[in-house]
Amino acid sequence: MNLPPSTPHRDASPSTGEQRLGQPGATLARGVSALFYKELLRFWKVVVQTVVAPVVTALLYLLIFSHVLEAHVQVYPGVSYTSFLVPGLVMMSMLQNAFSNSSSSLIQSKMQGNIVFVLLPPLSYLEFFLAYLGAAVIRGLIVGLGVWAVTLWYVPFQLPHPLWMLAYALLACAIMGAIGIVAGIWAEKYDQLAAFQNFLILPLTFLSGVFYSIHSLPPFWQAVSRGNPVFYLIDGFRYAFVGQSDTDPGLGLLVAGACFVAISALTLVLLKSGYKLRH
Amino acid sequence: MNRATAPAIHLGNLRKRFRTTQALDGVSLDIQPGEFFGLLGPNGAGKTTLISILAGLARADTGEAAIMGYDVVRDYRHARRALGVVPQELVYDPFFNVRETLRIQSGYFGLKHNDGWIDEIMHHLDLTPHADKNTQNLSGGMKRRLLVAQALVHKPPVIVLDEPTAGVDVDLRRSLWEFISRLNREGHTVLLTTHYLEEAEALCGRIAMLKSGRVVALDATRNLLQLTNEHCAQLRLDTETVPLEWQGRLLRDAEGCWRVNFSDYEELETLLAGLRAAGARVLELHLREPDLEDVFTDIMKRT
Ligand SMILES: Nc1ncnc2c1ncn2[C@@H]1O[C@H](COP(=O)(O)OP(=O)(O)OP(=O)(O)O)[C@@H](O)[C@H]1O
Ligand SMILES: [Mg+2]
């Protein structure tokens, strides 16, 4: 058998891997990339469930709502209801799927017990965070692109502010990916995760102006909506497509950025403490 | 601690409490590089907890643990790279096949081009024919082999196996022990927990026994075997009844033989004399030397 020279002896470094790798930075990059790759492979193997299904769902929303409301609702002058709806649907799909990727991966690993495979290697909590976050962002972006692509049958291509779109898409997926990590770590059973999704994520996304402008709401609910960070994500993202919005997209980006920093800090603190992962 | 002379595994006064259970109650242990070490104890003794702390899966309340001189908390990167753990639970990731599982596991240790070694481990563990099978479709024994393979992807100098042969057939047990013994001969330190005491007796040079989170025995296996002077005699008699004064001591086994434990041969003489006096004839007599199981039972009773 071909064991590395003198690995196990007391006079040798036990870290053969490290000898080959040299820089600690390289270790970090490789550890992250392996976990990131595993997470991508995980959802890609069930792409029908993780990408195709949400695209179909969004398409159904589009068909039903635009059919019913197209003739009756005009939110911004010169913008058809369908054109108004599409960015909201794309954003909603990204939010839900970024969340779902990290949360369901973690809870499955915990329930099955194979979470030990990532807890035993020399991965730091930061690497752990980056890998799960990265995969969640990619899943969110792929689903978002898919939804956008199919809606191009119904609304003409239009994207006056591509950089705003990119910034909002990335931030939105990152926020939800991080919340998904927290939820996946916290939940001990699938129904706890479902509760998290039904009582927090779903209301936040639905009460955020996907299907309407908050200006059409009574003042009280308008104020509530402005306290909902998802509102800013959808509003700013829509600005990138239709050039009009309920609030300043710069302000929205600030709110979203602050949210991301806060939720990431919380996630990192939890991961560092080993909360529910290392007993 | 000087790393050049550091033990492969160092545990210093480890304590760990889970709500109402004191799982580890001050465990100190040093295992030297190259040892084949057995950790024995009844269910709930704290074996898995001890391994979890070594592996960073659990955190000790107090005390310290180090692998090859690297503290498992402060220097976790080095410590974990030096350690391969085969967990007790039969876990697997149903999304991947055998080869993918091993490649991914290598990646976590920063190893990109590890296929040569992966092929070799798969070969030794008889996994090669199953390389492209989804882990979900492996039999229990195959899943166990995959767990062993995963623990070895990074060629760790210290290998910890938590009941690796639970629910595993004779063939795999034999080939697994051949493989692990070989790794041990080549210098890898092995820490093993098992409930098959004959396995531990045959393989381990040194053994610690754990009970309720404390080390109650720690010695070379051959010294432990001399700890007990309990011998066992198996007799076949031509009668169904035995003298009254021996009725508590003589136990009937499934084959209809009588068994008796005794600590010196005079006792046996007395027994035989008593039987003769009662008119019973001895048709067969077998003596059995004490094995690790006797020692284990004895120590667990006494402590
Ligand atoms: N996560 C946990 N939460 C609460 N109690 C625990 C936990 N893990 C272990 N224990 C308790 O700690 C004690 C030691 O358990 P441990 O799993 O270390 O035993 P063991 O020696 O490995 O037993 P076995 O031979 O059955 O595997 C037991 O009483 C167990 O119930
Ligand atoms: Mg155990």
mmCIF file of N, CA and C in Angstrom, chain B residues 23-77:
data_model
loop_
_atom_site.group_PDB
_atom_site.id
_atom_site.type_symbol
_atom_site.label_atom_id
_atom_site.label_comp_id
_atom_site.label_asym_id
_atom_site.label_seq_id
_atom_site.Cartn_x
_atom_site.Cartn_y
_atom_site.Cartn_z
ATOM 1 N N ALA B 23 -21.552 12.410 31.385
ATOM 2 C CA ALA B 23 -21.101 11.429 30.386
ATOM 3 C C ALA B 23 -19.623 11.110 30.577
ATOM 4 N N LEU B 24 -18.804 12.134 30.880
ATOM 5 C CA LEU B 24 -17.386 11.917 31.169
ATOM 6 C C LEU B 24 -17.083 12.591 32.502
ATOM 7 N N ASP B 25 -16.415 11.843 33.362
ATOM 8 C CA ASP B 25 -16.238 12.338 34.721
ATOM 9 C C ASP B 25 -14.761 12.334 35.097
ATOM 10 N N GLY B 26 -13.976 13.101 34.316
ATOM 11 C CA GLY B 26 -12.544 13.192 34.617
ATOM 12 C C GLY B 26 -11.752 12.061 33.987
ATOM 13 N N VAL B 27 -11.700 12.066 32.658
ATOM 14 C CA VAL B 27 -10.960 11.006 31.954
ATOM 15 C C VAL B 27 -9.588 11.533 31.538
ATOM 16 N N SER B 28 -8.544 10.821 31.946
ATOM 17 C CA SER B 28 -7.188 11.146 31.500
ATOM 18 C C SER B 28 -6.598 9.911 30.844
ATOM 19 N N LEU B 29 -5.952 10.140 29.700
ATOM 20 C CA LEU B 29 -5.478 9.003 28.921
ATOM 21 C C LEU B 29 -4.450 9.498 27.922
ATOM 22 N N ASP B 30 -3.342 8.776 27.770
ATOM 23 C CA ASP B 30 -2.391 9.091 26.708
ATOM 24 C C ASP B 30 -2.189 7.863 25.858
ATOM 25 N N ILE B 31 -2.317 8.017 24.569
ATOM 26 C CA ILE B 31 -2.102 6.900 23.649
ATOM 27 C C ILE B 31 -0.914 7.253 22.763
ATOM 28 N N GLN B 32 0.064 6.373 22.722
ATOM 29 C CA GLN B 32 1.301 6.697 22.013
ATOM 30 C C GLN B 32 1.176 6.392 20.521
ATOM 31 N N PRO B 33 1.962 7.095 19.705
ATOM 32 C CA PRO B 33 1.928 6.831 18.260
ATOM 33 C C PRO B 33 2.220 5.361 17.977
ATOM 34 N N GLY B 34 1.459 4.783 17.074
ATOM 35 C CA GLY B 34 1.680 3.395 16.684
ATOM 36 C C GLY B 34 0.925 2.381 17.518
ATOM 37 N N GLU B 35 0.251 2.810 18.575
ATOM 38 C CA GLU B 35 -0.494 1.866 19.405
ATOM 39 C C GLU B 35 -1.778 1.412 18.713
ATOM 40 N N PHE B 36 -2.203 0.209 19.045
ATOM 41 C CA PHE B 36 -3.543 -0.265 18.700
ATOM 42 C C PHE B 36 -4.274 -0.332 20.031
ATOM 43 N N PHE B 37 -5.144 0.623 20.277
ATOM 44 C CA PHE B 37 -5.691 0.828 21.611
ATOM 45 C C PHE B 37 -7.186 0.533 21.636
ATOM 46 N N GLY B 38 -7.616 -0.170 22.641
ATOM 47 C CA GLY B 38 -9.038 -0.496 22.762
ATOM 48 C C GLY B 38 -9.709 0.313 23.859
ATOM 49 N N LEU B 39 -10.891 0.838 23.546
ATOM 50 C CA LEU B 39 -11.664 1.567 24.551
ATOM 51 C C LEU B 39 -12.954 0.784 24.751
ATOM 52 N N LEU B 40 -13.079 0.172 25.917
ATOM 53 C CA LEU B 40 -14.232 -0.693 26.153
ATOM 54 C C LEU B 40 -15.118 -0.104 27.241
ATOM 55 N N GLY B 41 -16.348 -0.541 27.239
ATOM 56 C CA GLY B 41 -17.262 -0.074 28.275
ATOM 57 C C GLY B 41 -18.678 -0.407 27.883
ATOM 58 N N PRO B 42 -19.546 -0.557 28.875
ATOM 59 C CA PRO B 42 -20.943 -0.884 28.562
ATOM 60 C C PRO B 42 -21.636 0.271 27.846
ATOM 61 N N ASN B 43 -22.856 0.049 27.367
ATOM 62 C CA ASN B 43 -23.632 1.112 26.726
ATOM 63 C C ASN B 43 -23.737 2.303 27.662
ATOM 64 N N GLY B 44 -23.508 3.484 27.105
ATOM 65 C CA GLY B 44 -23.650 4.690 27.906
ATOM 66 C C GLY B 44 -22.456 5.006 28.781
ATOM 67 N N ALA B 45 -21.359 4.282 28.596
ATOM 68 C CA ALA B 45 -20.182 4.509 29.434
ATOM 69 C C ALA B 45 -19.489 5.830 29.106
ATOM 70 N N GLY B 46 -19.699 6.335 27.892
ATOM 71 C CA GLY B 46 -19.081 7.599 27.509
ATOM 72 C C GLY B 46 -18.072 7.477 26.377
ATOM 73 N N LYS B 47 -17.998 6.332 25.736
ATOM 74 C CA LYS B 47 -17.017 6.109 24.669
ATOM 75 C C LYS B 47 -17.227 7.065 23.502
ATOM 76 N N THR B 48 -18.473 7.117 23.027
ATOM 77 C CA THR B 48 -18.754 7.977 21.878
ATOM 78 C C THR B 48 -18.573 9.452 22.250
ATOM 79 N N THR B 49 -18.939 9.794 23.452
ATOM 80 C CA THR B 49 -18.757 11.178 23.895
ATOM 81 C C THR B 49 -17.273 11.549 23.860
ATOM 82 N N LEU B 50 -16.447 10.628 24.339
ATOM 83 C CA LEU B 50 -15.003 10.872 24.342
ATOM 84 C C LEU B 50 -14.489 11.087 22.915
ATOM 85 N N ILE B 51 -14.945 10.227 22.006
ATOM 86 C CA ILE B 51 -14.525 10.341 20.608
ATOM 87 C C ILE B 51 -15.042 11.641 20.002
ATOM 88 N N SER B 52 -16.278 12.010 20.337
ATOM 89 C CA SER B 52 -16.836 13.253 19.802
ATOM 90 C C SER B 52 -16.010 14.459 20.227
ATOM 91 N N ILE B 53 -15.521 14.436 21.443
ATOM 92 C CA ILE B 53 -14.710 15.561 21.906
ATOM 93 C C ILE B 53 -13.380 15.589 21.142
ATOM 94 N N LEU B 54 -12.795 14.428 20.948
ATOM 95 C CA LEU B 54 -11.561 14.360 20.157
ATOM 96 C C LEU B 54 -11.771 14.922 18.750
ATOM 97 N N ALA B 55 -12.933 14.609 18.188
ATOM 98 C CA ALA B 55 -13.198 14.974 16.803
ATOM 99 C C ALA B 55 -13.754 16.385 16.659
ATOM 100 N N GLY B 56 -14.009 17.056 17.779
ATOM 101 C CA GLY B 56 -14.563 18.402 17.698
ATOM 102 C C GLY B 56 -16.070 18.403 17.475
ATOM 103 N N LEU B 57 -16.722 17.248 17.570
ATOM 104 C CA LEU B 57 -18.177 17.192 17.407
ATOM 105 C C LEU B 57 -18.876 17.592 18.695
ATOM 106 N N ALA B 58 -18.138 17.510 19.785
ATOM 107 C CA ALA B 58 -18.675 17.938 21.075
ATOM 108 C C ALA B 58 -17.577 18.715 21.786
ATOM 109 N N ARG B 59 -17.985 19.535 22.718
ATOM 110 C CA ARG B 59 -16.997 20.308 23.465
ATOM 111 C C ARG B 59 -16.983 19.894 24.919
ATOM 112 N N ALA B 60 -15.796 19.685 25.441
ATOM 113 C CA ALA B 60 -15.677 19.274 26.839
ATOM 114 C C ALA B 60 -16.030 20.455 27.731
ATOM 115 N N ASP B 61 -16.606 20.162 28.895
ATOM 116 C CA ASP B 61 -16.871 21.232 29.863
ATOM 117 C C ASP B 61 -15.554 21.721 30.442
ATOM 118 N N THR B 62 -14.716 20.777 30.861
ATOM 119 C CA THR B 62 -13.371 21.130 31.314
ATOM 120 C C THR B 62 -12.423 20.032 30.856
ATOM 121 N N GLY B 63 -11.128 20.341 30.966
ATOM 122 C CA GLY B 63 -10.127 19.375 30.549
ATOM 123 C C GLY B 63 -9.638 19.670 29.147
ATOM 124 N N GLU B 64 -8.663 18.876 28.710
ATOM 125 C CA GLU B 64 -8.102 19.156 27.387
ATOM 126 C C GLU B 64 -7.958 17.873 26.597
ATOM 127 N N ALA B 65 -7.940 18.056 25.269
ATOM 128 C CA ALA B 65 -7.754 16.922 24.376
ATOM 129 C C ALA B 65 -6.852 17.366 23.240
ATOM 130 N N ALA B 66 -5.928 16.500 22.843
ATOM 131 C CA ALA B 66 -5.019 16.859 21.756
ATOM 132 C C ALA B 66 -4.728 15.637 20.896
ATOM 133 N N ILE B 67 -4.559 15.895 19.603
ATOM 134 C CA ILE B 67 -4.161 14.854 18.656
ATOM 135 C C ILE B 67 -2.774 15.208 18.144
ATOM 136 N N MET B 68 -1.825 14.324 18.246
ATOM 137 C CA MET B 68 -0.448 14.555 17.800
ATOM 138 C C MET B 68 0.089 15.895 18.338
ATOM 139 N N GLY B 69 -0.310 16.225 19.540
ATOM 140 C CA GLY B 69 0.165 17.454 20.154
ATOM 141 C C GLY B 69 -0.630 18.695 19.778
ATOM 142 N N TYR B 70 -1.644 18.538 18.937
ATOM 143 C CA TYR B 70 -2.448 19.692 18.548
ATOM 144 C C TYR B 70 -3.752 19.711 19.334
ATOM 145 N N ASP B 71 -3.964 20.768 20.074
ATOM 146 C CA ASP B 71 -5.190 20.907 20.859
ATOM 147 C C ASP B 71 -6.408 20.895 19.926
ATOM 148 N N VAL B 72 -7.424 20.120 20.305
ATOM 149 C CA VAL B 72 -8.547 19.947 19.381
ATOM 150 C C VAL B 72 -9.427 21.195 19.259
ATOM 151 N N VAL B 73 -9.269 22.140 20.159
ATOM 152 C CA VAL B 73 -10.042 23.377 20.037
ATOM 153 C C VAL B 73 -9.169 24.503 19.468
ATOM 154 N N ARG B 74 -8.055 24.778 20.137
ATOM 155 C CA ARG B 74 -7.205 25.889 19.707
ATOM 156 C C ARG B 74 -6.578 25.636 18.342
ATOM 157 N N ASP B 75 -6.175 24.405 18.110
ATOM 158 C CA ASP B 75 -5.431 24.080 16.898
ATOM 159 C C ASP B 75 -6.213 23.074 16.076
ATOM 160 N N TYR B 76 -7.531 23.373 15.916
ATOM 161 C CA TYR B 76 -8.409 22.341 15.374
ATOM 162 C C TYR B 76 -8.053 21.931 13.956
ATOM 163 N N ARG B 77 -7.491 22.865 13.182
ATOM 164 C CA ARG B 77 -7.184 22.487 11.798
ATOM 165 C C ARG B 77 -6.166 21.357 11.739
#
